[in-house]
Coordinates of C-alpha atoms in Angstrom, one line a residue:
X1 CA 1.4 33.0 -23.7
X2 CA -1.7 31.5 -23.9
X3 CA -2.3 31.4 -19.7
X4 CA -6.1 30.8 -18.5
X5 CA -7.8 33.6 -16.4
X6 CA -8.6 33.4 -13.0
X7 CA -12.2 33.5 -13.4
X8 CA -12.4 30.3 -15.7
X9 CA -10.0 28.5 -13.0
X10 CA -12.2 29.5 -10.3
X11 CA -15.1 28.8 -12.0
X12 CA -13.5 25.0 -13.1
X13 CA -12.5 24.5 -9.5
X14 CA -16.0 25.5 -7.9
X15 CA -17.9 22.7 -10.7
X16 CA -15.3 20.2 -10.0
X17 CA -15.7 20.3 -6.0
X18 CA -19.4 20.2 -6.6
X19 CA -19.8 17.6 -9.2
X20 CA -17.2 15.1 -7.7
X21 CA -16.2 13.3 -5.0
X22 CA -12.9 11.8 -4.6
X23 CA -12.1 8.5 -2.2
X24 CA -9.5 10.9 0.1
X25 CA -9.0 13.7 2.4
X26 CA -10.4 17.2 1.2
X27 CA -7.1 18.6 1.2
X28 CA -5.9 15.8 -1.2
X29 CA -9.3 16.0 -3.6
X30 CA -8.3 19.6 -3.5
X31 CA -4.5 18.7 -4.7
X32 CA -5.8 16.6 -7.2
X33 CA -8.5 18.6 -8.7
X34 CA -5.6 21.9 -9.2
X35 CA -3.8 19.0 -11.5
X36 CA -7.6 18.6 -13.7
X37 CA -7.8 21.9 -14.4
X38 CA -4.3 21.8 -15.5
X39 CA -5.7 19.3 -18.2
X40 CA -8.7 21.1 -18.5
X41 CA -7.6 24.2 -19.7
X42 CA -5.0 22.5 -22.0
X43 CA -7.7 20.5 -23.8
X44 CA -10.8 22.8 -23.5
X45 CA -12.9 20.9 -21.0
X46 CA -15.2 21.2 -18.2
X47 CA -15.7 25.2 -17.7
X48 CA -13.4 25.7 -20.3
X49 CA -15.8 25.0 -23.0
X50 CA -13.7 24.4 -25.8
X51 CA -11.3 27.2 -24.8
X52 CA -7.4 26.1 -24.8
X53 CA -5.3 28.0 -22.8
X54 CA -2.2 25.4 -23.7
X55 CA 0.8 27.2 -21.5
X56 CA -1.4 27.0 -17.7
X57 CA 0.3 25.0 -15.7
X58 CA 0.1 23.9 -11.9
X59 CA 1.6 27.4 -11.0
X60 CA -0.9 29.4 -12.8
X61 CA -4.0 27.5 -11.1
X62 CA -2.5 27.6 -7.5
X63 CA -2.0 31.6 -7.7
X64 CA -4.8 32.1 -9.4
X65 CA -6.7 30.3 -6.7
X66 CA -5.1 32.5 -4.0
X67 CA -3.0 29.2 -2.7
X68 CA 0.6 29.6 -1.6
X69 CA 2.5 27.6 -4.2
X70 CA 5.2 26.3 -1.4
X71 CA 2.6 25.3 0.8
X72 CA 1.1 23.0 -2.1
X73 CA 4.7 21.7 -3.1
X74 CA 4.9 20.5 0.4
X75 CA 1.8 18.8 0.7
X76 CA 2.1 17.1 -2.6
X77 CA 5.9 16.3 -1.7
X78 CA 4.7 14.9 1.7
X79 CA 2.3 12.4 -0.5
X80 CA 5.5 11.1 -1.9
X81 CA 7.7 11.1 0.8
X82 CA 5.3 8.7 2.7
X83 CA 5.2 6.3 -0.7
X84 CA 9.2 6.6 0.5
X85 CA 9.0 6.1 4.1
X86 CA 6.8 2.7 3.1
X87 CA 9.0 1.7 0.8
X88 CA 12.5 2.0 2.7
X89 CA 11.1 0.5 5.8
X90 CA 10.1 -2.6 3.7
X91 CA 13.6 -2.6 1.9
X92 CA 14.8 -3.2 5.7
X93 CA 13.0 -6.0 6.7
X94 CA 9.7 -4.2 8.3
X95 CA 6.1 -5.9 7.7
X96 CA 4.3 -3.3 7.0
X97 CA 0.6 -5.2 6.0
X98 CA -1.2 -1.8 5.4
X99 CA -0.6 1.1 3.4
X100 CA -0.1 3.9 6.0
X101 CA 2.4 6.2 7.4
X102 CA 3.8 6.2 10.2
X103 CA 1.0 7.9 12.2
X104 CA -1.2 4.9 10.7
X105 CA -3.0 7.3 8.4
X106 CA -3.4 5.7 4.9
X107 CA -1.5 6.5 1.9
X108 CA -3.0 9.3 -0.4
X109 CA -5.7 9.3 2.4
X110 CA -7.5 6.8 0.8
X111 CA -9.8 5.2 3.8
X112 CA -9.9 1.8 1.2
X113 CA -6.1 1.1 2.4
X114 CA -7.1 0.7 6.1
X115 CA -9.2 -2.4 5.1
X116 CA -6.4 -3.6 2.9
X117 CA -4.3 -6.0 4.1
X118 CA -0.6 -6.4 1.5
X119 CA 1.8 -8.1 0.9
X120 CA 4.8 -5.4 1.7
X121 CA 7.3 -7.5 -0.5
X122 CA 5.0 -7.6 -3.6
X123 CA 3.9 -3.7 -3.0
X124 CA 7.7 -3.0 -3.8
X125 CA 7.9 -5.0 -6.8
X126 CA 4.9 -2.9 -8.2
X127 CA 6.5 0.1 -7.4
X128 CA 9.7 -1.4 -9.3
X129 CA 7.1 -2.3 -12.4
X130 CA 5.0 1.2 -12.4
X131 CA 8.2 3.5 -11.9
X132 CA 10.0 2.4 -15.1
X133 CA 6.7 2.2 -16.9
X134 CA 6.6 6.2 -17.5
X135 CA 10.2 5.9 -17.7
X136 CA 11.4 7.0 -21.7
X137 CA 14.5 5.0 -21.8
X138 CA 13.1 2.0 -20.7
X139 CA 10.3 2.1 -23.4
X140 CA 12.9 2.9 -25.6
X141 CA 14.5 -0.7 -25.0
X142 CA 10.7 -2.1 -25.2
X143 CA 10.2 -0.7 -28.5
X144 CA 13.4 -2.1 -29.7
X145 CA 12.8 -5.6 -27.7
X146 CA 9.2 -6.2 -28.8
X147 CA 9.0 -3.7 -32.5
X148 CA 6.7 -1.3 -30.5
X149 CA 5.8 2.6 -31.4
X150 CA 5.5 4.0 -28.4
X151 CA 6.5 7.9 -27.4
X152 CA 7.4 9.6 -24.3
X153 CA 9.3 12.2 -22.5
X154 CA 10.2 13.9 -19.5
X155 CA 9.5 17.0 -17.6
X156 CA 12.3 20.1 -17.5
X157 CA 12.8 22.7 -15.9
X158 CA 11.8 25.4 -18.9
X159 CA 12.1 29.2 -19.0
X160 CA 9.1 30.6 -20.3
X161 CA 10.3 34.0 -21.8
X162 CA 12.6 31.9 -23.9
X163 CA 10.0 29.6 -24.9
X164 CA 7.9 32.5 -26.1
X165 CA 10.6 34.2 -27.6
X166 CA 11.4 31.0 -29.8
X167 CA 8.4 31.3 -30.7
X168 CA 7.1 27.6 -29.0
X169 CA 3.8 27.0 -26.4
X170 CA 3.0 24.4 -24.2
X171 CA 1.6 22.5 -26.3
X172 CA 3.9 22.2 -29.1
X173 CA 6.6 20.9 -26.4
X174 CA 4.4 18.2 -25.1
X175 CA 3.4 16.6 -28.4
X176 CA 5.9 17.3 -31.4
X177 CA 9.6 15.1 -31.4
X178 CA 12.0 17.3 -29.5
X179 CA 14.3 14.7 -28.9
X180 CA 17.0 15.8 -31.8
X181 CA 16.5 19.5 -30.7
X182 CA 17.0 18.7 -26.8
X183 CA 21.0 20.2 -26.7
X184 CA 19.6 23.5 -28.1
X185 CA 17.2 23.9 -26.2
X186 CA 20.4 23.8 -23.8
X187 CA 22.3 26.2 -25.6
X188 CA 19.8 28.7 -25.7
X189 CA 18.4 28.5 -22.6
X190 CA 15.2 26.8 -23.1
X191 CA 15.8 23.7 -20.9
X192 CA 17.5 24.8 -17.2
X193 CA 19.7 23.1 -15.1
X194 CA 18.1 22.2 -12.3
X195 CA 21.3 22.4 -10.2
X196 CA 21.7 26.4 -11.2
X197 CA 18.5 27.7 -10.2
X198 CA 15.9 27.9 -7.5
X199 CA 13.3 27.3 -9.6
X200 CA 10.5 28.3 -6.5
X201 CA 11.6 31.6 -6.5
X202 CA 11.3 32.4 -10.3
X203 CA 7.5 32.5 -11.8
X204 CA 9.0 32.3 -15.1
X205 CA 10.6 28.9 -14.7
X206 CA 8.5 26.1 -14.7
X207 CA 8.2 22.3 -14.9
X208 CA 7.2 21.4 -18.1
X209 CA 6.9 18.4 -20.5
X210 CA 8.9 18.0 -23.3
X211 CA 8.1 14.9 -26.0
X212 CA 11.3 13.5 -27.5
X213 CA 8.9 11.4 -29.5
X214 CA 5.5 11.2 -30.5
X215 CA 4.0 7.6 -30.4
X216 CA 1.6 5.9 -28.1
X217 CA 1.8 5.2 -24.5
X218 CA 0.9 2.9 -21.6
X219 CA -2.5 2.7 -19.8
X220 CA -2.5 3.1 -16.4
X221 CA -5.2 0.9 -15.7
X222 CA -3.5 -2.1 -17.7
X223 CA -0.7 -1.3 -15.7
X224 CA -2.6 -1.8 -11.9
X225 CA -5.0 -5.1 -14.0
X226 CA -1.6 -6.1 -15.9
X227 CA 0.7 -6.5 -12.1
X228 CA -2.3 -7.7 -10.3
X229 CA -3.2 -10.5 -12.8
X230 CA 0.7 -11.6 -13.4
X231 CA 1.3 -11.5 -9.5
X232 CA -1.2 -10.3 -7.0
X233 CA -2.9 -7.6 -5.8
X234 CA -0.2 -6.2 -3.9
X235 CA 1.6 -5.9 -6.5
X236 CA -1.1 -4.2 -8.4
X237 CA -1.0 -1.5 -5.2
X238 CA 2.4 -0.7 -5.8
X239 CA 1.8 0.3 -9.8
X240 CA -0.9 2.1 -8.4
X241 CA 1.3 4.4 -5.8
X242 CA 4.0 4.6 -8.8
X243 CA 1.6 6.3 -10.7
X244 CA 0.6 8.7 -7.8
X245 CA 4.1 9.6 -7.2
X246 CA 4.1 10.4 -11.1
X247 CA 1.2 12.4 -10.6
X248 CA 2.2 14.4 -7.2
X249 CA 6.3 14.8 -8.5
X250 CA 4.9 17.5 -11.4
X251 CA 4.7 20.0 -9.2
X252 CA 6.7 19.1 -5.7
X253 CA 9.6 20.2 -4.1
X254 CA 12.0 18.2 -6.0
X255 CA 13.0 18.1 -9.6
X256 CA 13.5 14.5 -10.8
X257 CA 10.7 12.1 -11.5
X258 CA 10.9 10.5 -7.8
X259 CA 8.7 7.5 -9.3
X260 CA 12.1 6.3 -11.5
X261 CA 14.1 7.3 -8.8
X262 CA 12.3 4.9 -6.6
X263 CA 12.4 2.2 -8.5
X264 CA 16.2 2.5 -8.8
X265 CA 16.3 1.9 -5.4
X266 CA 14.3 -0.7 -5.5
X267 CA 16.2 -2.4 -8.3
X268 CA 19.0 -1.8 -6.2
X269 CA 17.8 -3.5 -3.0
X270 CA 15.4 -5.7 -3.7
X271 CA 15.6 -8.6 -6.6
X272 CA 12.5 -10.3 -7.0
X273 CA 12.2 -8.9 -10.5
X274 CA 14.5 -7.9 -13.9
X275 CA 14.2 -5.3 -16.5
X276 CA 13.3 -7.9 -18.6
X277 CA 10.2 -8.4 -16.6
X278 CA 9.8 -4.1 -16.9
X279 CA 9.9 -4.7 -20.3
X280 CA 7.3 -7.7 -21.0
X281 CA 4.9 -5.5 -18.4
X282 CA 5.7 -2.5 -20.6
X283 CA 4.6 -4.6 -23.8
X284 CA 1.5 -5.6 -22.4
X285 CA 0.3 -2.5 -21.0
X286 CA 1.1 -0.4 -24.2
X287 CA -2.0 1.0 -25.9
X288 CA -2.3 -0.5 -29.3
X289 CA -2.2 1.5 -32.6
X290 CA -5.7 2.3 -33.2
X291 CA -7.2 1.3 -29.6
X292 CA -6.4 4.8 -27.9
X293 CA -10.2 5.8 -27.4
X294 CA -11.0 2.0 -26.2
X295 CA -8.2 1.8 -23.3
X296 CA -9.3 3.9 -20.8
X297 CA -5.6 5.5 -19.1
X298 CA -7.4 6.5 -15.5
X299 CA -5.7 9.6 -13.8
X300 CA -5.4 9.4 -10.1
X301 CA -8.9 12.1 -10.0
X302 CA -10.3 8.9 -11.9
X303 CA -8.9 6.5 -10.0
X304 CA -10.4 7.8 -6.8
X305 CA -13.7 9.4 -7.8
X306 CA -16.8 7.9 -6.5
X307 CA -19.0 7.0 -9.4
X308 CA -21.9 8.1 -8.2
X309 CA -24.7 5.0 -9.6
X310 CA -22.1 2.1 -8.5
X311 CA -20.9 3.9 -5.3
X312 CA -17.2 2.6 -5.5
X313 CA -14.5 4.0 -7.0
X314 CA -12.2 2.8 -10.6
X315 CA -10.0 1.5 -7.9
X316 CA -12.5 -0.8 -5.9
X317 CA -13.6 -2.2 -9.1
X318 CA -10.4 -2.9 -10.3
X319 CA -9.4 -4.9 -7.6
X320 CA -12.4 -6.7 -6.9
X321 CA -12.1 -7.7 -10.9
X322 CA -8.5 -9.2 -9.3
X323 CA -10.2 -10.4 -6.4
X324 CA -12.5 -12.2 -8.5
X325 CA -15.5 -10.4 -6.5
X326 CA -18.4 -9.3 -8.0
X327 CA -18.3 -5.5 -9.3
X328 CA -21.0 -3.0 -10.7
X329 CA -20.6 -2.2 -14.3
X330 CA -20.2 1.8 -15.2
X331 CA -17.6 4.1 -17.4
X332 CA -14.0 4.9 -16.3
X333 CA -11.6 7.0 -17.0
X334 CA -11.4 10.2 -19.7
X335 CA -12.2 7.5 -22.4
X336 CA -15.8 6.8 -20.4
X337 CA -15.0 3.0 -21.4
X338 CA -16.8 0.1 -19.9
X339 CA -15.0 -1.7 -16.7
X340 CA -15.9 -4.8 -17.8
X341 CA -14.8 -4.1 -21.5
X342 CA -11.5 -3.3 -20.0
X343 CA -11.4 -6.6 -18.5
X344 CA -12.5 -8.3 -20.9
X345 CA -9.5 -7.0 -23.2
X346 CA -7.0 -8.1 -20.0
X347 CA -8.4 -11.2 -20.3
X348 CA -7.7 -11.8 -24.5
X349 CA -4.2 -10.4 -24.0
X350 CA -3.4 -12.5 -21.0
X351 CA -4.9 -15.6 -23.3

């Protein structure tokens, strides 16, 4: 398997904690930066230097950096949990006008939700909204609703000696059409019940993403400009926190994508919106055919970092573009695209 060594994770991890600063806690920059390298060594980048090692995954990069892989569920899963905690207490009436816990420290430990006041009501219907966005069967109904393209799938719980011994890699799982080969992967033991193992005791079983189908997929910037432009900034939060339980559930202490489950609930107990409204937020945050290297899709490392000319984060800039507040030009996301090209573009497709 094609697993990156130690030094090269070290060595990403050292150049990451020296070249950038995230808007949070150490410990969660820390949390966050594991999850780049992850991309990093699929893709070749930062220390990598063109070097693919396409099977690392979260697992490899916490041993390797001599981190206990239970401790770093848990914090990751507490991340979630208080997303939770917020959200149930809202579902039962409680005005909660600032995105903290219950100690009053602020979600993700980003200090910008102190200053923040929401509406709580609004933060849950862009939960609802980013939740299903990720959410495979729901773009499935978008594709056949508005004649879209897009792709997706979910994360399983894989065994990796039978992945190698089929003669499969990382990569080919996340980006080929597995959907038609999904109840042999069963049968053979590729794919794992979750309910008949405990996957933290067995290195050899990990979370990993499966494509059903190749296509395009949603940008998760559109998605916090999209919600905040159709409602309000609150709103525009709670697609943001969706996308951070995304992030934190792919490598947690639970194994179900906690950002759907969420939503569920939501949908559930609160009724301010329909699918149907998933589904027109879906269309209009959906990369187009051709556009992928001009829609920036910010991860929450990009989200947070400090751009060090402007001195604010992707985040502050996209909700002083909501806010209608003046904001300091300068490249986001993987893309390096323009903020104010990005809005631009939200602007045409809003008309």
């Amino acid at each position: 398997m094609k697993i990156a060594p130690r030094e090269l994770i070290w060595k990403d991890f050292r150049k990451l904690q020296k070249e950038h600063d995230l808007y949070t806690s150490p410990e969660v920059e820390d949390l966050l930066f594991m999850q780049t390298i992850e991309g990093h060594s699929h893709n070749g980048d930062g220390a990598f230097e063109g070097r693919k090692f396409v099977d690392t995954t979260i697992d490899d990069i916490v041993i390797a950096l001599g981190r206990d892989s239970f401790i770093v569920r848990s914090s990751r899963q507490l991340l979630i949990d208080e997303i939770y905690e917020y959200a149930r207490a809202v579902m039962k009436g409680q005005k909660r006008n600032h995105l903290v816990n219950k100690k009053g420290e602020p979600l993700m430990r980003c200090p910008l939700f102190l200053e923040i006041e929401v509406d709580p009501d609004s933060v849950l219907m862009g939960l609802y909204l980013g939740g299903f966005m990720d959410d495979f069967e729901t773009r499935k109904l978008a594709n056949q609703k508005f004649n879209l393209n897009m792709g997706g799938g979910k994360p399983y719980l894989v065994d990796m000696h039978v992945m190698e011994k089929l003669g499969l890699d990382g990569e080919q799982l996340a980006h080929g059409d597995h959907e038609d080969k999904l109840d042999e992967y069963r049968k053979v033991g590729l794919i794992i019940d979750p309910s008949n193992v405990d996957f933290l005791k067995h290195s050899y079983i990990r979370f990993q993403y499966i494509r059903h189908k190749k296509g395009l997929g949603v940008s998760d910037d559109l998605a916090l400009l999209v919600a905040g432009k159709l409602y309000n900034t609150s709103v525009a939060l709670g697609a943001y926190l969706a996308d951070a339980i995304d992030t934190l559930d792919k490598f947690s202490l639970h194994f179900f994508e906690q950002d759907v489950a969420l939503a569920e609930e939501i949908e559930k107990n609160f009724s301010n919106l329909t699918k149907d409204d998933v589904l027109n937020f879906i269309r209009l945050i959906a990369i187009p055919e051709g556009m992928e290297e001009d829609i920036p899709d910010s991860s929450q490392r990009y989200f947070l970092e400090i751009n060090k000319d402007a001195q604010i984060t992707t985040l502050e800039s996209h909700l002083r573009y909501l806010e209608g507040e003046a904001y300091p030009q300068f490249k986001i996301a993987y893309e390096r695209v323009l903020n104010s090209d990005l809005y631009n573009y939200v602007e045409k497709i809003l008309g």
